[in-house]
Amino acid sequence: MAWTARTIIQNGRAIPFEEASIHPLAVGLAYGAAVFEGIRAYMNPATGRLSVFRLEEHLVRLDQGIKFMRFDDAPSRDVLRQGVMDAIKANQPDDDCYIRLQVHIESRGTMATTGTVGWVCAAIPRERSTKRETGLAAGVSSWVRIADNTMPARIKATANYHAGRIATQQAKADGYDTPILLTREGKVSETAGACLFMVRDGVVITPARDSDILESVTRDTVLELARENGFTTQERRADRTELYVADEVFVCGTGQELLPVTSVDRLAVGDGKPGAITLRLQAAYESVVRGTTDAHAEWRTPVV
């Protein structure tokens, strides 16, 4: 049985998990004025100790979101870093944990209000996807990915996820596990909550940053691991039909980790099974996040 979260950090104070609250008319809730990070801490099976994966990179991206949202007197990176550590230690998890770090407007006001700023950090259990070994069935959505000059996807704002929620509901109603969204120009972007990769002739390809993607920490990790494992990588625009002729397709993100896609629009990807390169990268990712390899120790922040 998974461990249970008992404590949450709200504005730097540890309180019972179920007692965290903001006013129903707070601007963060009423107008979606919030940015967040999903972060994971992984247990090393040999030492039984947790490490937070790529914490600094997540904090940098959160800072970028805070700047873009023009929040007043937002908490510092040092305060938020300590909040992550406090949330984990307060709950004493005996296994991996998922961390939700969110900064929002907690006062009432208009859609243009920029303060008062509050924040919360939760460390909670999160089960891994049941599709980790069998693969996802994906469908290209009729909904289009939000554009940078509309609601920039590189800012990890809670409001952005409304677009992904709509596409996900449609995908599930149509019998798929997840949607794949295209840009307004008809190029591949990403899924509703994860970045997308494909493999063609041994080359690991992912849509470029100008494809309305989230500038994902996990995407960056996979690109680095792919190069270290001897694969050529490309960050470029990709056509929808490339999904149909690709040898392999997979998605990645902090929440989803690294999951194979075995069909797109009910067309099998490759032989319809998780591909060899996907599985190799999945194993490399597992090793580096848990610290069962000495590689990239700088990506792991021990919980002490």
PDB file of C-alpha atoms in Angstrom:
ATOM      1  CA  MET A   1       0.000   0.000   0.000  1.00  0.00           C
ATOM      2  CA  ALA A   2       1.249   3.484  -0.867  1.00  0.00           C
ATOM      3  CA  TRP A   3       2.282   5.835   1.907  1.00  0.00           C
ATOM      4  CA  THR A   4      -0.100   8.676   2.793  1.00  0.00           C
ATOM      5  CA  ALA A   5       0.572  12.417   2.662  1.00  0.00           C
ATOM      6  CA  ARG A   6      -0.237  13.948   6.042  1.00  0.00           C
ATOM      7  CA  THR A   7       1.369  17.385   5.829  1.00  0.00           C
ATOM      8  CA  ILE A   8       1.522  20.170   3.255  1.00  0.00           C
ATOM      9  CA  ILE A   9       3.660  23.312   3.170  1.00  0.00           C
ATOM     10  CA  GLN A  10       1.577  26.460   2.601  1.00  0.00           C
ATOM     11  CA  ASN A  11       3.368  29.815   2.527  1.00  0.00           C
ATOM     12  CA  GLY A  12       6.276  28.248   4.370  1.00  0.00           C
ATOM     13  CA  ARG A  13       4.186  26.737   7.161  1.00  0.00           C
ATOM     14  CA  ALA A  14       3.589  23.024   7.669  1.00  0.00           C
ATOM     15  CA  ILE A  15      -0.112  22.291   8.185  1.00  0.00           C
ATOM     16  CA  PRO A  16      -2.312  19.183   8.022  1.00  0.00           C
ATOM     17  CA  PHE A  17      -2.739  18.146   4.380  1.00  0.00           C
ATOM     18  CA  GLU A  18      -6.530  18.443   4.386  1.00  0.00           C
ATOM     19  CA  GLU A  19      -6.499  21.945   5.883  1.00  0.00           C
ATOM     20  CA  ALA A  20      -4.759  23.735   2.998  1.00  0.00           C
ATOM     21  CA  SER A  21      -7.094  26.303   1.415  1.00  0.00           C
ATOM     22  CA  ILE A  22      -7.487  29.597  -0.430  1.00  0.00           C
ATOM     23  CA  HIS A  23     -10.604  31.707  -0.895  1.00  0.00           C
ATOM     24  CA  PRO A  24     -12.924  30.450  -3.684  1.00  0.00           C
ATOM     25  CA  LEU A  25     -12.662  33.890  -5.329  1.00  0.00           C
ATOM     26  CA  ALA A  26      -8.862  34.073  -5.124  1.00  0.00           C
ATOM     27  CA  VAL A  27      -7.450  35.245  -8.457  1.00  0.00           C
ATOM     28  CA  GLY A  28      -5.370  32.073  -8.714  1.00  0.00           C
ATOM     29  CA  LEU A  29      -8.561  30.034  -8.810  1.00  0.00           C
ATOM     30  CA  ALA A  30     -10.969  32.491 -10.423  1.00  0.00           C
ATOM     31  CA  TYR A  31      -8.677  33.404 -13.331  1.00  0.00           C
ATOM     32  CA  GLY A  32      -6.077  30.636 -13.373  1.00  0.00           C
ATOM     33  CA  ALA A  33      -3.292  32.967 -12.206  1.00  0.00           C
ATOM     34  CA  ALA A  34      -0.911  30.230 -11.094  1.00  0.00           C
ATOM     35  CA  VAL A  35       2.289  28.569 -12.223  1.00  0.00           C
ATOM     36  CA  PHE A  36       3.587  25.259 -10.961  1.00  0.00           C
ATOM     37  CA  GLU A  37       6.162  22.524 -11.236  1.00  0.00           C
ATOM     38  CA  GLY A  38       5.684  18.787 -11.085  1.00  0.00           C
ATOM     39  CA  ILE A  39       8.815  17.266  -9.574  1.00  0.00           C
ATOM     40  CA  ARG A  40       9.713  13.749  -8.489  1.00  0.00           C
ATOM     41  CA  ALA A  41      11.841  12.337  -5.710  1.00  0.00           C
ATOM     42  CA  TYR A  42      13.079   8.783  -6.286  1.00  0.00           C
ATOM     43  CA  MET A  43      14.201   6.109  -3.865  1.00  0.00           C
ATOM     44  CA  ASN A  44      17.589   4.502  -4.420  1.00  0.00           C
ATOM     45  CA  PRO A  45      16.959   0.770  -3.809  1.00  0.00           C
ATOM     46  CA  ALA A  46      20.459   0.168  -2.445  1.00  0.00           C
ATOM     47  CA  THR A  47      20.604   3.040   0.039  1.00  0.00           C
ATOM     48  CA  GLY A  48      16.902   3.503   0.779  1.00  0.00           C
ATOM     49  CA  ARG A  49      17.369   7.270   0.406  1.00  0.00           C
ATOM     50  CA  LEU A  50      15.380   9.747  -1.649  1.00  0.00           C
ATOM     51  CA  SER A  51      16.799  12.255  -4.110  1.00  0.00           C
ATOM     52  CA  VAL A  52      14.887  14.995  -5.909  1.00  0.00           C
ATOM     53  CA  PHE A  53      15.479  14.830  -9.647  1.00  0.00           C
ATOM     54  CA  ARG A  54      16.665  18.009 -11.378  1.00  0.00           C
ATOM     55  CA  LEU A  55      15.306  20.279  -8.671  1.00  0.00           C
ATOM     56  CA  GLU A  56      17.337  23.313  -9.741  1.00  0.00           C
ATOM     57  CA  GLU A  57      16.112  23.139 -13.340  1.00  0.00           C
ATOM     58  CA  HIS A  58      12.526  23.009 -12.129  1.00  0.00           C
ATOM     59  CA  LEU A  59      13.088  26.023  -9.876  1.00  0.00           C
ATOM     60  CA  VAL A  60      14.618  27.991 -12.762  1.00  0.00           C
ATOM     61  CA  ARG A  61      11.594  27.272 -14.953  1.00  0.00           C
ATOM     62  CA  LEU A  62       9.235  28.244 -12.135  1.00  0.00           C
ATOM     63  CA  ASP A  63      11.114  31.548 -11.815  1.00  0.00           C
ATOM     64  CA  GLN A  64      10.549  32.144 -15.522  1.00  0.00           C
ATOM     65  CA  GLY A  65       6.825  31.577 -15.057  1.00  0.00           C
ATOM     66  CA  ILE A  66       6.680  33.919 -12.069  1.00  0.00           C
ATOM     67  CA  LYS A  67       8.438  36.615 -14.112  1.00  0.00           C
ATOM     68  CA  PHE A  68       6.096  36.187 -17.076  1.00  0.00           C
ATOM     69  CA  MET A  69       3.010  36.325 -14.831  1.00  0.00           C
ATOM     70  CA  ARG A  70       4.326  39.573 -13.253  1.00  0.00           C
ATOM     71  CA  PHE A  71       3.689  38.334  -9.738  1.00  0.00           C
ATOM     72  CA  ASP A  72       4.523  40.815  -6.967  1.00  0.00           C
ATOM     73  CA  ASP A  73       6.846  39.855  -4.111  1.00  0.00           C
ATOM     74  CA  ALA A  74       6.966  36.186  -5.069  1.00  0.00           C
ATOM     75  CA  PRO A  75       8.902  33.750  -2.857  1.00  0.00           C
ATOM     76  CA  SER A  76      12.587  33.381  -3.650  1.00  0.00           C
ATOM     77  CA  ARG A  77      14.143  30.308  -5.171  1.00  0.00           C
ATOM     78  CA  ASP A  78      15.797  29.541  -1.834  1.00  0.00           C
ATOM     79  CA  VAL A  79      12.438  29.658  -0.047  1.00  0.00           C
ATOM     80  CA  LEU A  80      10.827  27.342  -2.595  1.00  0.00           C
ATOM     81  CA  ARG A  81      13.761  24.929  -2.555  1.00  0.00           C
ATOM     82  CA  GLN A  82      13.436  24.659   1.216  1.00  0.00           C
ATOM     83  CA  GLY A  83       9.693  24.187   0.822  1.00  0.00           C
ATOM     84  CA  VAL A  84      10.277  21.145  -1.374  1.00  0.00           C
ATOM     85  CA  MET A  85      12.610  19.594   1.172  1.00  0.00           C
ATOM     86  CA  ASP A  86      10.272  20.408   4.060  1.00  0.00           C
ATOM     87  CA  ALA A  87       7.279  18.865   2.269  1.00  0.00           C
ATOM     88  CA  ILE A  88       9.136  15.620   1.657  1.00  0.00           C
ATOM     89  CA  LYS A  89      10.604  15.296   5.142  1.00  0.00           C
ATOM     90  CA  ALA A  90       7.339  16.200   6.855  1.00  0.00           C
ATOM     91  CA  ASN A  91       5.597  13.243   5.204  1.00  0.00           C
ATOM     92  CA  GLN A  92       8.389  10.689   5.715  1.00  0.00           C
ATOM     93  CA  PRO A  93       7.682   8.773   2.476  1.00  0.00           C
ATOM     94  CA  ASP A  94       8.984   5.226   2.299  1.00  0.00           C
ATOM     95  CA  ASP A  95       8.913   5.215  -1.512  1.00  0.00           C
ATOM     96  CA  ASP A  96       9.008   7.585  -4.486  1.00  0.00           C
ATOM     97  CA  CYS A  97       6.986  10.765  -4.237  1.00  0.00           C
ATOM     98  CA  TYR A  98       5.536  13.327  -6.591  1.00  0.00           C
ATOM     99  CA  ILE A  99       5.937  16.971  -5.627  1.00  0.00           C
ATOM    100  CA  ARG A 100       3.554  19.729  -6.668  1.00  0.00           C
ATOM    101  CA  LEU A 101       5.103  23.173  -6.171  1.00  0.00           C
ATOM    102  CA  GLN A 102       2.685  25.983  -7.033  1.00  0.00           C
ATOM    103  CA  VAL A 103       2.806  29.783  -6.860  1.00  0.00           C
ATOM    104  CA  HIS A 104      -0.461  31.675  -7.259  1.00  0.00           C
ATOM    105  CA  ILE A 105      -2.411  34.851  -6.487  1.00  0.00           C
ATOM    106  CA  GLU A 106      -4.210  34.054  -3.249  1.00  0.00           C
ATOM    107  CA  SER A 107      -5.987  37.380  -2.801  1.00  0.00           C
ATOM    108  CA  ARG A 108      -9.220  38.444  -4.449  1.00  0.00           C
ATOM    109  CA  GLY A 109      -9.158  40.931  -7.311  1.00  0.00           C
ATOM    110  CA  THR A 110      -9.447  41.256 -11.075  1.00  0.00           C
ATOM    111  CA  MET A 111      -7.853  39.195 -13.785  1.00  0.00           C
ATOM    112  CA  ALA A 112      -5.008  41.761 -13.868  1.00  0.00           C
ATOM    113  CA  THR A 113      -4.240  41.545 -10.135  1.00  0.00           C
ATOM    114  CA  THR A 114      -0.582  40.640  -9.446  1.00  0.00           C
ATOM    115  CA  GLY A 115      -0.635  40.094  -5.666  1.00  0.00           C
ATOM    116  CA  THR A 116      -0.885  38.967  -2.912  1.00  0.00           C
ATOM    117  CA  VAL A 117       1.196  35.943  -3.944  1.00  0.00           C
ATOM    118  CA  GLY A 118       0.952  32.643  -2.080  1.00  0.00           C
ATOM    119  CA  TRP A 119       2.539  29.270  -2.612  1.00  0.00           C
ATOM    120  CA  VAL A 120       2.090  25.653  -1.684  1.00  0.00           C
ATOM    121  CA  CYS A 121       4.201  22.519  -1.868  1.00  0.00           C
ATOM    122  CA  ALA A 122       2.761  19.030  -1.592  1.00  0.00           C
ATOM    123  CA  ALA A 123       4.618  15.711  -1.577  1.00  0.00           C
ATOM    124  CA  ILE A 124       2.244  12.898  -2.447  1.00  0.00           C
ATOM    125  CA  PRO A 125       2.346   9.284  -3.654  1.00  0.00           C
ATOM    126  CA  ARG A 126       1.707   8.792  -7.366  1.00  0.00           C
ATOM    127  CA  GLU A 127       1.406   5.420  -9.041  1.00  0.00           C
ATOM    128  CA  ARG A 128       3.288   4.786 -12.244  1.00  0.00           C
ATOM    129  CA  SER A 129       1.342   4.402 -15.476  1.00  0.00           C
ATOM    130  CA  THR A 130      -0.052   0.953 -16.180  1.00  0.00           C
ATOM    131  CA  LYS A 131       1.004   1.557 -19.819  1.00  0.00           C
ATOM    132  CA  ARG A 132       4.695   1.654 -18.934  1.00  0.00           C
ATOM    133  CA  GLU A 133       5.335  -1.804 -20.401  1.00  0.00           C
ATOM    134  CA  THR A 134       2.501  -2.233 -22.917  1.00  0.00           C
ATOM    135  CA  GLY A 135       2.419   1.240 -24.458  1.00  0.00           C
ATOM    136  CA  LEU A 136      -0.145   3.961 -25.116  1.00  0.00           C
ATOM    137  CA  ALA A 137      -2.736   4.188 -27.867  1.00  0.00           C
ATOM    138  CA  ALA A 138      -2.584   7.780 -29.113  1.00  0.00           C
ATOM    139  CA  GLY A 139      -4.867   9.719 -31.412  1.00  0.00           C
ATOM    140  CA  VAL A 140      -4.133  12.979 -33.212  1.00  0.00           C
ATOM    141  CA  SER A 141      -6.579  15.493 -31.786  1.00  0.00           C
ATOM    142  CA  SER A 142      -8.868  17.805 -33.723  1.00  0.00           C
ATOM    143  CA  TRP A 143      -8.057  20.378 -31.045  1.00  0.00           C
ATOM    144  CA  VAL A 144      -5.008  22.523 -31.827  1.00  0.00           C
ATOM    145  CA  ARG A 145      -2.125  23.196 -29.460  1.00  0.00           C
ATOM    146  CA  ILE A 146      -2.144  26.629 -27.801  1.00  0.00           C
ATOM    147  CA  ALA A 147       0.151  29.035 -29.641  1.00  0.00           C
ATOM    148  CA  ASP A 148       2.948  31.105 -28.131  1.00  0.00           C
ATOM    149  CA  ASN A 149       1.158  34.335 -29.016  1.00  0.00           C
ATOM    150  CA  THR A 150      -2.050  33.087 -27.366  1.00  0.00           C
ATOM    151  CA  MET A 151      -1.158  31.245 -24.140  1.00  0.00           C
ATOM    152  CA  PRO A 152       2.546  30.398 -24.269  1.00  0.00           C
ATOM    153  CA  ALA A 153       3.064  26.712 -23.587  1.00  0.00           C
ATOM    154  CA  ARG A 154       6.632  27.227 -22.384  1.00  0.00           C
ATOM    155  CA  ILE A 155       5.143  28.873 -19.284  1.00  0.00           C
ATOM    156  CA  LYS A 156       3.913  26.093 -17.002  1.00  0.00           C
ATOM    157  CA  ALA A 157       0.698  27.859 -16.033  1.00  0.00           C
ATOM    158  CA  THR A 158      -2.292  25.999 -14.646  1.00  0.00           C
ATOM    159  CA  ALA A 159      -4.619  27.711 -17.139  1.00  0.00           C
ATOM    160  CA  ASN A 160      -2.724  26.164 -20.063  1.00  0.00           C
ATOM    161  CA  TYR A 161      -3.871  22.720 -19.005  1.00  0.00           C
ATOM    162  CA  HIS A 162      -7.482  23.470 -19.818  1.00  0.00           C
ATOM    163  CA  ALA A 163      -6.619  23.002 -23.498  1.00  0.00           C
ATOM    164  CA  GLY A 164      -4.987  19.656 -22.760  1.00  0.00           C
ATOM    165  CA  ARG A 165      -7.927  18.586 -20.610  1.00  0.00           C
ATOM    166  CA  ILE A 166     -10.354  19.180 -23.480  1.00  0.00           C
ATOM    167  CA  ALA A 167      -8.187  17.188 -25.875  1.00  0.00           C
ATOM    168  CA  THR A 168      -7.778  14.372 -23.349  1.00  0.00           C
ATOM    169  CA  GLN A 169     -11.499  14.079 -22.767  1.00  0.00           C
ATOM    170  CA  GLN A 170     -12.061  13.853 -26.509  1.00  0.00           C
ATOM    171  CA  ALA A 171      -9.298  11.258 -26.907  1.00  0.00           C
ATOM    172  CA  LYS A 172     -10.706   9.040 -24.175  1.00  0.00           C
ATOM    173  CA  ALA A 173     -14.234   9.346 -25.589  1.00  0.00           C
ATOM    174  CA  ASP A 174     -12.803   8.199 -28.931  1.00  0.00           C
ATOM    175  CA  GLY A 175     -11.099   5.179 -27.341  1.00  0.00           C
ATOM    176  CA  TYR A 176      -7.508   6.452 -27.063  1.00  0.00           C
ATOM    177  CA  ASP A 177      -5.255   6.740 -24.027  1.00  0.00           C
ATOM    178  CA  THR A 178      -3.873  10.143 -24.932  1.00  0.00           C
ATOM    179  CA  PRO A 179      -4.150  12.863 -27.580  1.00  0.00           C
ATOM    180  CA  ILE A 180      -1.349  14.201 -29.762  1.00  0.00           C
ATOM    181  CA  LEU A 181      -1.793  17.874 -30.561  1.00  0.00           C
ATOM    182  CA  LEU A 182      -0.636  19.694 -33.677  1.00  0.00           C
ATOM    183  CA  THR A 183       0.364  23.336 -33.995  1.00  0.00           C
ATOM    184  CA  ARG A 184      -1.716  25.798 -35.986  1.00  0.00           C
ATOM    185  CA  GLU A 185       0.647  25.084 -38.897  1.00  0.00           C
ATOM    186  CA  GLY A 186      -0.178  21.373 -38.696  1.00  0.00           C
ATOM    187  CA  LYS A 187       3.160  20.281 -37.238  1.00  0.00           C
ATOM    188  CA  VAL A 188       3.485  17.863 -34.326  1.00  0.00           C
ATOM    189  CA  SER A 189       3.651  19.560 -30.923  1.00  0.00           C
ATOM    190  CA  GLU A 190       3.162  17.280 -27.896  1.00  0.00           C
ATOM    191  CA  THR A 191       0.532  15.401 -25.939  1.00  0.00           C
ATOM    192  CA  ALA A 192      -1.778  17.009 -23.379  1.00  0.00           C
ATOM    193  CA  GLY A 193       0.747  16.547 -20.586  1.00  0.00           C
ATOM    194  CA  ALA A 194       3.987  15.172 -21.983  1.00  0.00           C
ATOM    195  CA  CYS A 195       6.557  15.846 -24.677  1.00  0.00           C
ATOM    196  CA  LEU A 196       6.771  13.566 -27.685  1.00  0.00           C
ATOM    197  CA  PHE A 197       9.638  11.731 -29.373  1.00  0.00           C
ATOM    198  CA  MET A 198       9.833   9.526 -32.433  1.00  0.00           C
ATOM    199  CA  VAL A 199      12.558   7.300 -33.821  1.00  0.00           C
ATOM    200  CA  ARG A 200      13.244   7.080 -37.535  1.00  0.00           C
ATOM    201  CA  ASP A 201      16.152   5.060 -38.932  1.00  0.00           C
ATOM    202  CA  GLY A 202      17.855   5.102 -35.544  1.00  0.00           C
ATOM    203  CA  VAL A 203      17.585   8.888 -35.140  1.00  0.00           C
ATOM    204  CA  VAL A 204      15.810  10.166 -32.005  1.00  0.00           C
ATOM    205  CA  ILE A 205      13.609  13.115 -33.047  1.00  0.00           C
ATOM    206  CA  THR A 206      11.562  15.557 -30.987  1.00  0.00           C
ATOM    207  CA  PRO A 207       9.605  18.665 -32.028  1.00  0.00           C
ATOM    208  CA  ALA A 208      11.634  21.866 -31.773  1.00  0.00           C
ATOM    209  CA  ARG A 209      11.042  24.587 -29.195  1.00  0.00           C
ATOM    210  CA  ASP A 210       9.149  26.642 -31.775  1.00  0.00           C
ATOM    211  CA  SER A 211       6.486  23.896 -31.981  1.00  0.00           C
ATOM    212  CA  ASP A 212       4.522  25.339 -29.033  1.00  0.00           C
ATOM    213  CA  ILE A 213       5.937  22.821 -26.587  1.00  0.00           C
ATOM    214  CA  LEU A 214       6.641  23.066 -22.898  1.00  0.00           C
ATOM    215  CA  GLU A 215      10.400  23.404 -22.525  1.00  0.00           C
ATOM    216  CA  SER A 216      10.439  20.177 -20.584  1.00  0.00           C
ATOM    217  CA  VAL A 217      13.095  19.182 -18.060  1.00  0.00           C
ATOM    218  CA  THR A 218      12.419  15.529 -18.889  1.00  0.00           C
ATOM    219  CA  ARG A 219      12.727  16.220 -22.635  1.00  0.00           C
ATOM    220  CA  ASP A 220      16.150  17.740 -21.998  1.00  0.00           C
ATOM    221  CA  THR A 221      17.099  14.710 -19.901  1.00  0.00           C
ATOM    222  CA  VAL A 222      16.077  12.250 -22.632  1.00  0.00           C
ATOM    223  CA  LEU A 223      17.989  14.166 -25.313  1.00  0.00           C
ATOM    224  CA  GLU A 224      21.130  14.046 -23.179  1.00  0.00           C
ATOM    225  CA  LEU A 225      20.722  10.340 -22.395  1.00  0.00           C
ATOM    226  CA  ALA A 226      20.075   9.527 -26.060  1.00  0.00           C
ATOM    227  CA  ARG A 227      23.313  11.229 -27.102  1.00  0.00           C
ATOM    228  CA  GLU A 228      25.234   9.481 -24.337  1.00  0.00           C
ATOM    229  CA  ASN A 229      23.879   6.143 -25.560  1.00  0.00           C
ATOM    230  CA  GLY A 230      25.220   6.795 -29.045  1.00  0.00           C
ATOM    231  CA  PHE A 231      22.063   7.955 -30.819  1.00  0.00           C
ATOM    232  CA  THR A 232      21.844  10.913 -33.155  1.00  0.00           C
ATOM    233  CA  THR A 233      19.224  13.393 -31.979  1.00  0.00           C
ATOM    234  CA  GLN A 234      17.248  16.031 -33.852  1.00  0.00           C
ATOM    235  CA  GLU A 235      15.131  18.881 -32.524  1.00  0.00           C
ATOM    236  CA  ARG A 236      13.041  19.964 -35.491  1.00  0.00           C
ATOM    237  CA  ARG A 237       9.542  20.436 -36.820  1.00  0.00           C
ATOM    238  CA  ALA A 238       7.806  17.166 -37.567  1.00  0.00           C
ATOM    239  CA  ASP A 239       4.885  16.262 -39.824  1.00  0.00           C
ATOM    240  CA  ARG A 240       1.810  14.353 -38.684  1.00  0.00           C
ATOM    241  CA  THR A 241       2.454  11.577 -41.188  1.00  0.00           C
ATOM    242  CA  GLU A 242       5.889  10.988 -39.664  1.00  0.00           C
ATOM    243  CA  LEU A 243       4.053   9.557 -36.682  1.00  0.00           C
ATOM    244  CA  TYR A 244       2.565   6.907 -38.956  1.00  0.00           C
ATOM    245  CA  VAL A 245       5.865   5.879 -40.558  1.00  0.00           C
ATOM    246  CA  ALA A 246       8.068   6.182 -37.457  1.00  0.00           C
ATOM    247  CA  ASP A 247       9.807   3.078 -36.172  1.00  0.00           C
ATOM    248  CA  GLU A 248       9.087   4.092 -32.562  1.00  0.00           C
ATOM    249  CA  VAL A 249       7.161   6.788 -30.706  1.00  0.00           C
ATOM    250  CA  PHE A 250       7.297   7.609 -27.000  1.00  0.00           C
ATOM    251  CA  VAL A 251       6.299  10.384 -24.629  1.00  0.00           C
ATOM    252  CA  CYS A 252       8.053  11.751 -21.583  1.00  0.00           C
ATOM    253  CA  GLY A 253       7.428  14.056 -18.646  1.00  0.00           C
ATOM    254  CA  THR A 254       7.889  14.186 -14.901  1.00  0.00           C
ATOM    255  CA  GLY A 255       4.416  12.771 -14.291  1.00  0.00           C
ATOM    256  CA  GLN A 256       4.354  10.204 -17.087  1.00  0.00           C
ATOM    257  CA  GLU A 257       8.095   9.470 -16.953  1.00  0.00           C
ATOM    258  CA  LEU A 258       8.926   7.673 -20.237  1.00  0.00           C
ATOM    259  CA  LEU A 259       6.102   5.740 -21.907  1.00  0.00           C
ATOM    260  CA  PRO A 260       6.034   3.931 -25.259  1.00  0.00           C
ATOM    261  CA  VAL A 261       3.338   4.765 -27.810  1.00  0.00           C
ATOM    262  CA  THR A 262       2.405   1.633 -29.719  1.00  0.00           C
ATOM    263  CA  SER A 263      -0.311   3.021 -31.989  1.00  0.00           C
ATOM    264  CA  VAL A 264      -1.312   6.381 -33.460  1.00  0.00           C
ATOM    265  CA  ASP A 265      -4.785   6.807 -34.945  1.00  0.00           C
ATOM    266  CA  ARG A 266      -5.159   3.023 -34.677  1.00  0.00           C
ATOM    267  CA  LEU A 267      -2.128   2.489 -36.904  1.00  0.00           C
ATOM    268  CA  ALA A 268       0.567   0.357 -35.280  1.00  0.00           C
ATOM    269  CA  VAL A 269       3.857   2.083 -34.521  1.00  0.00           C
ATOM    270  CA  GLY A 270       6.514  -0.266 -35.873  1.00  0.00           C
ATOM    271  CA  ASP A 271       5.452  -3.793 -34.934  1.00  0.00           C
ATOM    272  CA  GLY A 272       2.961  -2.471 -32.383  1.00  0.00           C
ATOM    273  CA  LYS A 273       5.238  -3.175 -29.421  1.00  0.00           C
ATOM    274  CA  PRO A 274       7.531  -0.894 -27.386  1.00  0.00           C
ATOM    275  CA  GLY A 275      10.672  -0.333 -29.469  1.00  0.00           C
ATOM    276  CA  ALA A 276      14.224  -1.268 -28.584  1.00  0.00           C
ATOM    277  CA  ILE A 277      15.495   2.317 -28.432  1.00  0.00           C
ATOM    278  CA  THR A 278      12.516   3.376 -26.324  1.00  0.00           C
ATOM    279  CA  LEU A 279      13.180   0.582 -23.849  1.00  0.00           C
ATOM    280  CA  ARG A 280      16.888   1.390 -23.736  1.00  0.00           C
ATOM    281  CA  LEU A 281      16.179   5.037 -22.967  1.00  0.00           C
ATOM    282  CA  GLN A 282      13.535   4.053 -20.444  1.00  0.00           C
ATOM    283  CA  ALA A 283      16.136   1.941 -18.616  1.00  0.00           C
ATOM    284  CA  ALA A 284      18.735   4.714 -18.800  1.00  0.00           C
ATOM    285  CA  TYR A 285      16.217   7.180 -17.398  1.00  0.00           C
ATOM    286  CA  GLU A 286      15.324   4.831 -14.562  1.00  0.00           C
ATOM    287  CA  SER A 287      18.987   4.451 -13.619  1.00  0.00           C
ATOM    288  CA  VAL A 288      19.760   8.147 -13.609  1.00  0.00           C
ATOM    289  CA  VAL A 289      16.682   9.249 -11.629  1.00  0.00           C
ATOM    290  CA  ARG A 290      17.274   6.602  -8.939  1.00  0.00           C
ATOM    291  CA  GLY A 291      21.019   7.058  -8.764  1.00  0.00           C
ATOM    292  CA  THR A 292      21.843   3.436  -9.526  1.00  0.00           C
ATOM    293  CA  THR A 293      24.450   4.912 -11.866  1.00  0.00           C
ATOM    294  CA  ASP A 294      27.170   7.416 -10.991  1.00  0.00           C
ATOM    295  CA  ALA A 295      26.281   9.465 -14.077  1.00  0.00           C
ATOM    296  CA  HIS A 296      24.816  12.937 -13.576  1.00  0.00           C
ATOM    297  CA  ALA A 297      25.033  13.062  -9.807  1.00  0.00           C
ATOM    298  CA  GLU A 298      24.434  16.813 -10.207  1.00  0.00           C
ATOM    299  CA  TRP A 299      20.862  16.047 -11.293  1.00  0.00           C
ATOM    300  CA  ARG A 300      20.013  14.434  -7.948  1.00  0.00           C
ATOM    301  CA  THR A 301      19.496  16.477  -4.783  1.00  0.00           C
ATOM    302  CA  PRO A 302      19.582  14.201  -1.712  1.00  0.00           C
ATOM    303  CA  VAL A 303      16.826  14.594   0.862  1.00  0.00           C
ATOM    304  CA  VAL A 304      18.716  14.919   4.138  1.00  0.00           C
TER     305      VAL A 304
END
